[in-house]
Short mmCIF file of C-alpha atoms and ligand atoms in Angstrom, two decimals:
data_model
loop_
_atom_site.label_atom_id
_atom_site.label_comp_id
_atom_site.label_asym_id
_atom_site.label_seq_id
_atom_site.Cartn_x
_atom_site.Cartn_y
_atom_site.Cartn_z
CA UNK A 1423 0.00 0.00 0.00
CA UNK A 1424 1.27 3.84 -1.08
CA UNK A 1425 1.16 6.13 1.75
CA UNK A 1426 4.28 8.56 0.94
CA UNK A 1427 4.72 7.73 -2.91
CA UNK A 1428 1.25 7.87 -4.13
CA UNK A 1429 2.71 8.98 -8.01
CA UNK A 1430 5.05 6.16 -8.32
CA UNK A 1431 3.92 2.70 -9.44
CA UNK A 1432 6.18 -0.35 -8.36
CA UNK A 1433 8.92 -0.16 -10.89
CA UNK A 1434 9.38 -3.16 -13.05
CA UNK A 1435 11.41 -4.82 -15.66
CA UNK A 1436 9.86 -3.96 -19.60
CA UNK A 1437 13.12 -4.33 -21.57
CA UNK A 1438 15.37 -2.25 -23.52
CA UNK A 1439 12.88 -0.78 -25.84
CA UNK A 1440 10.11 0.68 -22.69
CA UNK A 1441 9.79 4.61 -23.23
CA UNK A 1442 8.35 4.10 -19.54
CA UNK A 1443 10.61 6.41 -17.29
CA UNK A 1444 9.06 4.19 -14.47
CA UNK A 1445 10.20 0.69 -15.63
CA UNK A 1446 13.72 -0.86 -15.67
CA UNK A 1447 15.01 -1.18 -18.99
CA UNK A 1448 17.75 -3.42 -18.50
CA UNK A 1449 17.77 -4.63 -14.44
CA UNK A 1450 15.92 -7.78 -14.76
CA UNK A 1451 16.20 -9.09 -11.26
CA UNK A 1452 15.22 -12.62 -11.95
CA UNK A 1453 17.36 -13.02 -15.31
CA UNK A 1454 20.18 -15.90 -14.91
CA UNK A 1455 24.19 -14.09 -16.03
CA UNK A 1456 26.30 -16.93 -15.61
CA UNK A 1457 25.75 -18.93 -12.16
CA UNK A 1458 23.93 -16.38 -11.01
CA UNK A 1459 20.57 -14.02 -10.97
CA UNK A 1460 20.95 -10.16 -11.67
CA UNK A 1461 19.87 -9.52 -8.34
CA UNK A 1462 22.29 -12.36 -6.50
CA UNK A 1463 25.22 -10.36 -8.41
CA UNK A 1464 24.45 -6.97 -8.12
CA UNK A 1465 22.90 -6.78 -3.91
CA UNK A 1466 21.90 -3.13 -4.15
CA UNK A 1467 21.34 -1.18 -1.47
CA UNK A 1468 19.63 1.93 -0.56
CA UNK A 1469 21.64 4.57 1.06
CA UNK A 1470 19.13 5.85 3.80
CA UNK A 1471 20.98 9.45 4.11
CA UNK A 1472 20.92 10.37 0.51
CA UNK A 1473 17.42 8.75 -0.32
CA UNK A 1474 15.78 9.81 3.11
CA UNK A 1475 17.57 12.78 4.86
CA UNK A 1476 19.36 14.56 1.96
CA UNK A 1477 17.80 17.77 2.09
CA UNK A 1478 19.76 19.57 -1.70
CA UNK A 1479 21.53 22.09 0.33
CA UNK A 1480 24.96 23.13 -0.73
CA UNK A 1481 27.77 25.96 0.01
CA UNK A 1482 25.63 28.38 -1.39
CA UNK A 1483 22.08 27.77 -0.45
CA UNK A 1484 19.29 25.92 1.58
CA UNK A 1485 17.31 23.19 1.30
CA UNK A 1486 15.52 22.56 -2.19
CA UNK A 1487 13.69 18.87 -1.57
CA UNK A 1488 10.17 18.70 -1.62
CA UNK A 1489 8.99 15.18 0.46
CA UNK A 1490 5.96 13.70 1.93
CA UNK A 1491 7.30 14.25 5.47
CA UNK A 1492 7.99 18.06 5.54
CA UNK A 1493 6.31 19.70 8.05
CA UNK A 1494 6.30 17.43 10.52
CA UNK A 1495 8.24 18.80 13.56
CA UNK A 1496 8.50 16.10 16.12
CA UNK A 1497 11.76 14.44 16.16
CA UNK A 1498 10.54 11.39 16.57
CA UNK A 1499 7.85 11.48 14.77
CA UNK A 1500 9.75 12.33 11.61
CA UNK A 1501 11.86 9.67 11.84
CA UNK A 1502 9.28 6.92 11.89
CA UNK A 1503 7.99 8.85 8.88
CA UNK A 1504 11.02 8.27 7.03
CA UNK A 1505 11.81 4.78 8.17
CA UNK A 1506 8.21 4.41 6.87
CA UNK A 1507 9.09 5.94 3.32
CA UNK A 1508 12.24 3.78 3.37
CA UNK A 1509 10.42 0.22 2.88
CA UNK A 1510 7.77 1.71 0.79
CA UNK A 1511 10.86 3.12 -1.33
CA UNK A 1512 12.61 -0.52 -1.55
CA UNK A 1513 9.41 -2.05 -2.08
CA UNK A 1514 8.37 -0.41 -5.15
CA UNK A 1515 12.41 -0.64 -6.89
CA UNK A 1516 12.67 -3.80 -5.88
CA UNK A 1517 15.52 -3.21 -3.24
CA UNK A 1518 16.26 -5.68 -0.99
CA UNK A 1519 19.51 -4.02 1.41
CA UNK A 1520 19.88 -0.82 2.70
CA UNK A 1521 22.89 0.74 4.80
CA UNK A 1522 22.41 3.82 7.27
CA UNK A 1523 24.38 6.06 9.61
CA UNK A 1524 23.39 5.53 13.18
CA UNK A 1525 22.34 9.79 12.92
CA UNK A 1526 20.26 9.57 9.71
CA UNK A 1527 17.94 6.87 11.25
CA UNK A 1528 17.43 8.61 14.74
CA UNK A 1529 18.07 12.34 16.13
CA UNK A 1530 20.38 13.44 18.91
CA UNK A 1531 19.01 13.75 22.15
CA UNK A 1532 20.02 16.53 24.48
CA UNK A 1533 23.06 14.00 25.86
CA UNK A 1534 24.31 10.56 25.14
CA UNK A 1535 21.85 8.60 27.23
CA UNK A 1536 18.55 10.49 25.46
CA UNK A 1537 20.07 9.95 21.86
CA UNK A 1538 20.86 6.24 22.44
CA UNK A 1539 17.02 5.45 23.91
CA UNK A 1540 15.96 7.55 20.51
CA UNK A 1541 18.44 4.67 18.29
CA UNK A 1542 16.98 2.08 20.26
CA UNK A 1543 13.93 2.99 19.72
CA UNK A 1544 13.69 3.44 15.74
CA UNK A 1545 16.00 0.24 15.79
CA UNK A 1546 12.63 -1.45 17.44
CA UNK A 1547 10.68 -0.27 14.96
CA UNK A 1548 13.15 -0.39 11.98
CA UNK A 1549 13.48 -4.53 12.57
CA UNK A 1550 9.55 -4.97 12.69
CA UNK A 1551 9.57 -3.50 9.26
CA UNK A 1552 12.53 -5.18 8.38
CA UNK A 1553 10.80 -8.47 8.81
CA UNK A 1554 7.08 -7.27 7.39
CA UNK A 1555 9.13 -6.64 3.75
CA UNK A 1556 11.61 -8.64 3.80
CA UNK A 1557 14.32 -6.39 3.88
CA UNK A 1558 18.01 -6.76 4.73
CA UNK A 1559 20.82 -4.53 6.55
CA UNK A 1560 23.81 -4.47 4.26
CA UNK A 1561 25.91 -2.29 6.89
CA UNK A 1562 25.74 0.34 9.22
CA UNK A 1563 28.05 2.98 10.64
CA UNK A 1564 28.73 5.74 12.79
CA UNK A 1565 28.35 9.47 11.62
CA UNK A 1566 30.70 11.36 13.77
CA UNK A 1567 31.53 14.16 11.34
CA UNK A 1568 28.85 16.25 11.81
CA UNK A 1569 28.76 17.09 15.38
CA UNK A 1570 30.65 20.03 16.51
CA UNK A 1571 32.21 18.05 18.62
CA UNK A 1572 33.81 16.15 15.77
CA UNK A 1573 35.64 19.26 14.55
CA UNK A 1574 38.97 17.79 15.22
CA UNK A 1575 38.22 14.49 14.33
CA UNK A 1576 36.68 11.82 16.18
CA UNK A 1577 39.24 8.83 16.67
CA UNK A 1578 42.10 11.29 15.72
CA UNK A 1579 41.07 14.25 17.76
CA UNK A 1580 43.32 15.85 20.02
CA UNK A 1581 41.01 15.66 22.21
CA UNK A 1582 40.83 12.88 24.73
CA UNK A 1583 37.11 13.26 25.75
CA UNK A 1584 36.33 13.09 21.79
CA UNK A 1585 37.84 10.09 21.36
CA UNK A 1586 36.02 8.30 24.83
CA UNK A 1587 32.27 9.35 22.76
CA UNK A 1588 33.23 8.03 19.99
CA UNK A 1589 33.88 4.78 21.36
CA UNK A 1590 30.75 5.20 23.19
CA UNK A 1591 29.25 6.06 19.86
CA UNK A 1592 30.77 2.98 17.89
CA UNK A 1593 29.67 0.77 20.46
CA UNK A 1594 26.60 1.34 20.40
CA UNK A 1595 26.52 1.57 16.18
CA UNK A 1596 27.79 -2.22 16.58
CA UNK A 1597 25.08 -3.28 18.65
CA UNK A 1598 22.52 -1.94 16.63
CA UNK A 1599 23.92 -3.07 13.51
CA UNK A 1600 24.03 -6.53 15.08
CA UNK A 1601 20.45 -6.86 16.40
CA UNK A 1602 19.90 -5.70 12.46
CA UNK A 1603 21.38 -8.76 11.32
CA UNK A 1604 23.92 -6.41 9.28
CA UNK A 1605 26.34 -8.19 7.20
CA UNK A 1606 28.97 -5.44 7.57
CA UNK A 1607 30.11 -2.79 9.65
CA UNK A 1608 31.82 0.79 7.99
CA UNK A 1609 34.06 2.83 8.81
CA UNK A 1610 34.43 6.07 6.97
CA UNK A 1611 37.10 8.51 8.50
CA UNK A 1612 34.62 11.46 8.27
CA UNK A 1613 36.99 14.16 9.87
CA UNK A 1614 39.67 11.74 10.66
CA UNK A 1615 42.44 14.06 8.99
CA UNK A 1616 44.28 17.02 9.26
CA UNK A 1617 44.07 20.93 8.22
CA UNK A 1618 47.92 21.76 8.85
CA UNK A 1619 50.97 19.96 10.46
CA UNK A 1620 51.71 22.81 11.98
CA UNK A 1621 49.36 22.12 15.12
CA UNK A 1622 49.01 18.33 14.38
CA UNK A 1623 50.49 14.96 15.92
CA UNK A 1624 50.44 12.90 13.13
CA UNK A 1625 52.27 10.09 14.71
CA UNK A 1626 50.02 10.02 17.82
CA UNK A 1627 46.52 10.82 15.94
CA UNK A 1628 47.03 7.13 13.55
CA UNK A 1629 48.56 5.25 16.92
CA UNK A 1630 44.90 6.18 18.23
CA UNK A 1631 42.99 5.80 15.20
CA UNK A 1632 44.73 1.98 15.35
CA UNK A 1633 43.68 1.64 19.04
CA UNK A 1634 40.17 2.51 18.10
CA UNK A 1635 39.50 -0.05 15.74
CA UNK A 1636 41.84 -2.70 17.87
CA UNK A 1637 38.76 -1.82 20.83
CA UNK A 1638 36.25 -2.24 17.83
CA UNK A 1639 37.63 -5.51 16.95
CA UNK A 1640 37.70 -6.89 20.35
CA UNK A 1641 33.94 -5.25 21.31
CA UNK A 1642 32.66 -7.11 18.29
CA UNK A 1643 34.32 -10.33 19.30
CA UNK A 1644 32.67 -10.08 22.79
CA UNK A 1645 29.24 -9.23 21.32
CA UNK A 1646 29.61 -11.84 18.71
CA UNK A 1647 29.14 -9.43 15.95
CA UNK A 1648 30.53 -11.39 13.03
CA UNK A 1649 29.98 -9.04 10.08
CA UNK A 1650 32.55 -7.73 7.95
CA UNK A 1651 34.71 -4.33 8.63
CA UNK A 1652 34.87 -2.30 6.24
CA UNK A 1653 37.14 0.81 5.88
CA UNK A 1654 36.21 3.10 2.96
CA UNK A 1655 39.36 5.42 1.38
CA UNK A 1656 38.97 8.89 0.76
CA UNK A 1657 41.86 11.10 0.23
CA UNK A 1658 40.30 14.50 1.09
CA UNK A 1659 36.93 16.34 1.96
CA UNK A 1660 36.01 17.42 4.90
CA UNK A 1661 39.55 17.10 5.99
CA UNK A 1662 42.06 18.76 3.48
CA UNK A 1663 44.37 15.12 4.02
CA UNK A 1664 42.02 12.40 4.94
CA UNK A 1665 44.26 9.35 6.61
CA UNK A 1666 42.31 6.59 4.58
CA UNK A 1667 43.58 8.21 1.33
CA UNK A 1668 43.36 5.40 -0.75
CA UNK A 1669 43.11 1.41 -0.84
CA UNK A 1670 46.71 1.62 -0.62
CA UNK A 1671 47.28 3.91 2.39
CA UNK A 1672 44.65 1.84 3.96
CA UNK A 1673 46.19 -1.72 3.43
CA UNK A 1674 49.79 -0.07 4.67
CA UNK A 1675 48.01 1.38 7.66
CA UNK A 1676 46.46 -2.14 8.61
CA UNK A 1677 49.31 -4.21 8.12
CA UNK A 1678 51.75 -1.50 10.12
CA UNK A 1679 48.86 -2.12 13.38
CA UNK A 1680 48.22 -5.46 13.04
CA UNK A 1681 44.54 -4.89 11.54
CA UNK A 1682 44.87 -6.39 8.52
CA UNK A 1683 42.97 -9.75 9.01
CA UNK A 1684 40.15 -8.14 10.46
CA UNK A 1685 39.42 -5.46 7.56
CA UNK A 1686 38.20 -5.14 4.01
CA UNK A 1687 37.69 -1.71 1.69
CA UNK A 1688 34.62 -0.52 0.44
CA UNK A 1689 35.34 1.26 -2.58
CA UNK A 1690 33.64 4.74 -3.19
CA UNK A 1691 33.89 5.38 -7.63
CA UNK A 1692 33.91 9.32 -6.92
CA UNK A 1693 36.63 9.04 -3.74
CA UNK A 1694 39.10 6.93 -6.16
CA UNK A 1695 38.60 9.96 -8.24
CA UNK A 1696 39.70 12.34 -5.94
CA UNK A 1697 42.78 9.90 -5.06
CA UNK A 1698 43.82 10.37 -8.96
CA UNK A 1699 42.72 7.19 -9.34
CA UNK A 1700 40.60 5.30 -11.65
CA UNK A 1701 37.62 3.29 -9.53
CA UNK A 1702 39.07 0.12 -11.84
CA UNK A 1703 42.61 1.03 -10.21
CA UNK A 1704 41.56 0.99 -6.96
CA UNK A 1705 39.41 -2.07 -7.05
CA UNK A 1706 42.25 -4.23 -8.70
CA UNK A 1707 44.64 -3.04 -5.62
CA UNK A 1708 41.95 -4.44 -3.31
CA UNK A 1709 40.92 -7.29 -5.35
CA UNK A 1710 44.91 -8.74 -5.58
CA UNK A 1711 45.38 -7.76 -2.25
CA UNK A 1712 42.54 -10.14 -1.07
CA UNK A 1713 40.33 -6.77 0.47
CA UNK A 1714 37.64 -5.86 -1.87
CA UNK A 1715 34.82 -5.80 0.52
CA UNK A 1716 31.61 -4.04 -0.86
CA UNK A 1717 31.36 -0.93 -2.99
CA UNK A 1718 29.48 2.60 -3.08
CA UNK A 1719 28.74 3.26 -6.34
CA UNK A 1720 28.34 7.19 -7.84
CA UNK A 1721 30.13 8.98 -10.21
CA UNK A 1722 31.89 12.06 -10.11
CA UNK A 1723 31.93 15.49 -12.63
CA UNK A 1724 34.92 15.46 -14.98
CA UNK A 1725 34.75 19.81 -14.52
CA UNK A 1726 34.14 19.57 -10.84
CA UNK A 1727 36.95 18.41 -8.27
CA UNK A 1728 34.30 17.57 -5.28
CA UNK A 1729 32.66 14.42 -4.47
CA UNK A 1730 29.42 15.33 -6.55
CA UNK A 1731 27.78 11.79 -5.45
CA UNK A 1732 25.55 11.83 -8.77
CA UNK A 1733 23.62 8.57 -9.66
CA UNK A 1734 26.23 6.02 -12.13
CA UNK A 1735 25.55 6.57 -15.08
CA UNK A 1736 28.69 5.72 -17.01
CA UNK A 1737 28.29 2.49 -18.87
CA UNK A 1738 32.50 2.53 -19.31
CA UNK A 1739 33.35 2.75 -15.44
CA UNK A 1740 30.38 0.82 -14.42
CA UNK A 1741 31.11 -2.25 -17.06
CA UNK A 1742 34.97 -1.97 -15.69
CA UNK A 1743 33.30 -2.01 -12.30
CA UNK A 1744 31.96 -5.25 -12.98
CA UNK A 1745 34.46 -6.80 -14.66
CA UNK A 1746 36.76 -6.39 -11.13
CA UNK A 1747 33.92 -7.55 -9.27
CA UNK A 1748 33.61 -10.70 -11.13
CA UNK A 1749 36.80 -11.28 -11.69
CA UNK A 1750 36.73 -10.81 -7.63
CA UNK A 1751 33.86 -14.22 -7.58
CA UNK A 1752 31.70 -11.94 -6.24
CA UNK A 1753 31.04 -8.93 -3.96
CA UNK A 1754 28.64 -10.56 -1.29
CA UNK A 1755 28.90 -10.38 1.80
CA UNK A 1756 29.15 -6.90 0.36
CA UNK A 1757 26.91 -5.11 -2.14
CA UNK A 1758 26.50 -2.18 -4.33
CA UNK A 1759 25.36 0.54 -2.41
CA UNK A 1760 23.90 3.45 -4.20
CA UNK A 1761 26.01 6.47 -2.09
CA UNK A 1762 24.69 9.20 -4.76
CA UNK A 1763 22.09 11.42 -4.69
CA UNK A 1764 19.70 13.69 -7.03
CA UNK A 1765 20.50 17.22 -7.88
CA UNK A 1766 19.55 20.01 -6.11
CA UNK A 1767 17.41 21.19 -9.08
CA UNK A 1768 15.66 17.03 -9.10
CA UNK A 1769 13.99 18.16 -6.08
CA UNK A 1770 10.77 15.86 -6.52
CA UNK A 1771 10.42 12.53 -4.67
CA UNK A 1772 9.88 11.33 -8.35
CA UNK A 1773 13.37 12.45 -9.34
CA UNK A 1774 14.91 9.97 -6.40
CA UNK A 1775 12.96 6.80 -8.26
CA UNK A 1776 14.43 7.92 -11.81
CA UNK A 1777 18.05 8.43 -10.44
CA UNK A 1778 17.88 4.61 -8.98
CA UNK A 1779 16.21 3.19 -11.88
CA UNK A 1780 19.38 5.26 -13.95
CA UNK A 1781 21.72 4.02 -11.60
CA UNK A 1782 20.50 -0.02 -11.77
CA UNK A 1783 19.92 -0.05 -15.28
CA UNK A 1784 23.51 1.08 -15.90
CA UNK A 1785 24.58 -1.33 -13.55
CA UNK A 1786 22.85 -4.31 -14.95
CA UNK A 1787 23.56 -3.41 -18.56
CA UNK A 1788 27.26 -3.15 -17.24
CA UNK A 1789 27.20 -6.45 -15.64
CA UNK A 1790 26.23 -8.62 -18.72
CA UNK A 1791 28.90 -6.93 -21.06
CA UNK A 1792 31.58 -7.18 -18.33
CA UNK A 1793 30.47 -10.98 -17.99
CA UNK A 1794 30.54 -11.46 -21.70
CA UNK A 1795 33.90 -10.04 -22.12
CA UNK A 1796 35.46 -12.32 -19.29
CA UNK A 1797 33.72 -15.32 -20.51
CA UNK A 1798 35.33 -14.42 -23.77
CA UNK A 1799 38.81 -14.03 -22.04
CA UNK A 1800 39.94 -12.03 -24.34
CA UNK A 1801 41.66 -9.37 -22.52
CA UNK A 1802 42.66 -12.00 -20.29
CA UNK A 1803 44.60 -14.05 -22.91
CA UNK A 1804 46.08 -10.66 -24.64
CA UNK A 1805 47.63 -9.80 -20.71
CA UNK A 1806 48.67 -13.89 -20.15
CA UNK A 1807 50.27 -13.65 -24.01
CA UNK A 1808 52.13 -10.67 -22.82
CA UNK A 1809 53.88 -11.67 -19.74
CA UNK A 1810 54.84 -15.07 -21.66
CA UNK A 1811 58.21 -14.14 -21.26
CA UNK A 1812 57.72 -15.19 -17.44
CA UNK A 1813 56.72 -18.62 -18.36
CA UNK A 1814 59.98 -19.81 -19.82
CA UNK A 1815 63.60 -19.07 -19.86
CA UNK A 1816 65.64 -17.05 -18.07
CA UNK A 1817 61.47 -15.24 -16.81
CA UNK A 1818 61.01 -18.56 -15.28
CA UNK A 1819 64.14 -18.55 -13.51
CA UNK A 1820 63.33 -15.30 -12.32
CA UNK A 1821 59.84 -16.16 -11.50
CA UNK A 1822 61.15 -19.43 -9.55
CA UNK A 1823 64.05 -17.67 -7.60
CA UNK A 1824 66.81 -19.61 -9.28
CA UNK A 1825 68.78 -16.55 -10.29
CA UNK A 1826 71.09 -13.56 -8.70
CA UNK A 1827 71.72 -10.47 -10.41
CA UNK A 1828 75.18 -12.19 -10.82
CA UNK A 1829 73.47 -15.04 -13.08
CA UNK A 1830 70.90 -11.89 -14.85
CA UNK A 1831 74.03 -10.03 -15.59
CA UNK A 1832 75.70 -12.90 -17.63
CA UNK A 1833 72.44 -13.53 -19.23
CA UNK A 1834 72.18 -9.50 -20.51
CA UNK A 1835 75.78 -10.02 -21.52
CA UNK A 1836 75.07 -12.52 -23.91
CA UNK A 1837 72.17 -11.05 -24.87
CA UNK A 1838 72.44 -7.79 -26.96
CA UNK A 1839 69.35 -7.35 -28.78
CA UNK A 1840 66.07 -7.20 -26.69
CA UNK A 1841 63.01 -6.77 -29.01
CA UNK A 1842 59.69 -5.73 -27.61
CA UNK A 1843 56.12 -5.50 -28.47
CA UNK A 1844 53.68 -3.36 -28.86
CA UNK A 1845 50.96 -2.96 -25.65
CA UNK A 1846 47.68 -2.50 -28.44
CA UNK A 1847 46.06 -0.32 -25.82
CA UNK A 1848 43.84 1.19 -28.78
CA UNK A 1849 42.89 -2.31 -29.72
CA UNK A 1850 41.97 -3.65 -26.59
CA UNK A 1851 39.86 0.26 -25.43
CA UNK A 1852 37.81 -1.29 -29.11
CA UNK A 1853 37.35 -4.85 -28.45
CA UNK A 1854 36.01 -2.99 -24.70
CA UNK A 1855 33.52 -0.79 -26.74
CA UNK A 1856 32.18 -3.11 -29.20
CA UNK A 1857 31.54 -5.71 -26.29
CA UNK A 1858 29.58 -2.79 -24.62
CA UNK A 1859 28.18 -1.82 -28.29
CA UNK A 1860 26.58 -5.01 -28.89
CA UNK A 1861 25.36 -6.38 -25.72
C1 XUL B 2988 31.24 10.33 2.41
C2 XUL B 2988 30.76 8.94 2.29
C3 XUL B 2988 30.01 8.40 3.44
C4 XUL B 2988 30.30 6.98 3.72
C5 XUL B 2988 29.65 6.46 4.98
O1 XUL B 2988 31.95 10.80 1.33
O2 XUL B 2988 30.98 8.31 1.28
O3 XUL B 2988 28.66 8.60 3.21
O4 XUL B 2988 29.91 6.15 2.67
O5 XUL B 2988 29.95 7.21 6.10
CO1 CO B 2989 30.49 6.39 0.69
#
């Protein structure tokens, strides 16, 4: 039954040739790619801050989002509102996870005591609807960025007392994420960062970001929480240097504290965009490294250098996407969580339907080329051809351990003409396309 999206029908697959703005044109949850159904491979998930409490403000201006629930003044009430809209939103796309910040699904209280009876009191409510539709909790986290009393940081604050509530705060996020049933906890380094060296500690603010997650570890452990943790890279904003730049800061950072067997990444497209980095790039550093966790998938703005969280769109990046994650065997226990949001001129609730249906269709188009083109294995056997020189000879020596630079330099002696080959990269970017082309 509609109560808060009366205009929107329940959204459903009608194939690539609908002109329905309402109906999936590609995402056909049911359809079988390779062992598989669409929606087994893809897990989406609603993001509950940018579908229920994003409000289209920005540096410059207010609020622009019209939805069912404005008005409404009580705290409380307002929440159950949205946590309402939620299911009815996953309902009609089809949705089956969502993922939340312990802040976006219940407000602050006046101190710590009020705002944790407020969580436990949505989190009541929030698993009774969980059950009614079926509906699963991909992860949840802890927002403690926006706060003023996160403006240091929260785990890497100077201050002692800041660090103490957000422990307090994590706790708590684990136990409600647990009686959820989540399959994964995150941790996002919101304001864990610095401004300027020049009144930071560097050395002592990642010793205590390392002790924070060691006391996470162990609190999970006791409460039997046995979901996955998830760190998500981000090299700047709101910090100038975030201290989860990248997957690769983050892997160095858990193997230096002894984290690393307790932690996986969840890849952001538009943060490995800020990093410099392709999103493929950064999912192939997690994937050989044995880390790729789960994924929030946006895009960025090639003219804009901010983390513009717009709805994937890009078949290219998203079919690249795919081909890492299958090439992974899988994302689950992760998913692909939709951390993007509308506009601030797509300020109807309609506008939040079309920018998931956008977002899924790309998605699902992108998974059955990427699946195509690995079945094919024809990148694969152009990169295998082209490190053959590691299969025999003096590369298999090399590759075995059976030679010194002493026994390499007597081998270049006698060697004087190296010939090499060309890399095709123009070849293989139009096999990519015409695999996208014709799917
Ligand atoms: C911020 C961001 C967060 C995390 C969860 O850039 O991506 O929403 O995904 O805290
Ligand atoms: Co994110």
């Amino acid at each position: 039954m509609s109560k808060y999206f009366n205009n929107v029908p329940e959204i459903k697959y009608e194939g690539k040739d609908s002109k329905n703005p309402f109906a999936f044109k590609y995402y056909n949850p049911d359809e079988v790619v390779g062992n598989k159904t669409m929606k087994e491979h893809l897990r989406f998930t609603m993001s509950y801050w940018h579908t229920l409490t994003g409000e289209g403000t920005d540096p410059f201006g207010a609020g622009t989002m019209e939805r069912p629930w404005d008005g409404e003044t009580d705290k409380m009430e307002l929440a159950k509102m949205r946590m309402e809209a939620a299911f009815e939103f996953m309902d009609k796309l089809g949705i089956e996870y969502f993922a939340f910040h312990d802040r976006d699904i219940a407000p602050e209280g006046k101190d710590l005591a009020e705002t944790n009876k407020n969580l436990d009191e949505i989190v009541a409510y929030c698993k009774e609807l969980m059950q009614k539709h079926n509906k699963k909790l991909l992860w949840g986290t802890a927002n403690m960025f926006n706060n003023p009393r996160f403006v240091h940081g929260a785990a890497t604050s100077n201050n002692a007392d800041v660090f103490a509530y957000a422990a307090a705060q994590v706790k708590k996020a684990l136990e409600v994420t647990k009686e959820l049933g989540g399959e994964n906890y995150v941790f996002w380094g919101g304001r864990e960062g610095y401004e300027t060296l020049l009144n930071t500690d560097m050395k002592l603010e990642q010793d205590n970001l390392a002790r924070f997650f060691h006391m996470a570890v162990d609190y999970a452990k006791k409460i039997g929480f046995t979901g996955q943790f998830l760190i998500e890279p981000k090299p700047k904003e709101p910090t100038k240097h975030q201290y989860d730049f990248d997957v690769a800061t983050v892997l160095s950072f858990l193997k230096k504290y002894d984290l690393d067997k307790y932690f996986k990444v969840n890849i952001e497209a538009n943060h490995a965009t800020l990093a410099g980095h392709t999103v493929q790039h950064e999912l192939a550093v997690a994937r050989i490294n044995g880390v790729l966790g789960s994924l929030d998938i946006n895009q960025g703005d090639l003219l804009l250098g901010w983390d513009t969280d717009q709805f994937p769109t890009n078949i290219y990046d998203a079919t690249l996407t795919m081909y890492e994650v299958l090439k992974n065997g899988g994302i689950a226990p992760g998913g692909l969580n939709f951390d993007a949001k509308v506009r601030r001129g797509s300020f109807e609730v309609e506008d939040l339907f079309l920018g998931y249906i956008a977002g899924m269709d790309t998605f699902a188009k992108a998974l059955k080329v990427a699946h195509k083109l690995l079945e094919s294995r024809e990148l694969e056997k152009f990169v295998e051809e082209r490190y053959s020189s590691f299969r025999e000879g003096i590369g298999k020596d090399i590759v075995e351990g059976k030679v010194d630079f002493e026994a390499l330099e007597k081998y270049a002696l006698n060697n004087s003409v190296i010939k090499n080959k060309s890399g095709r990269q123009e070849l293989l970017e139009s096999i990519l396309n015409q695999y996208i082309l014709n799917e």
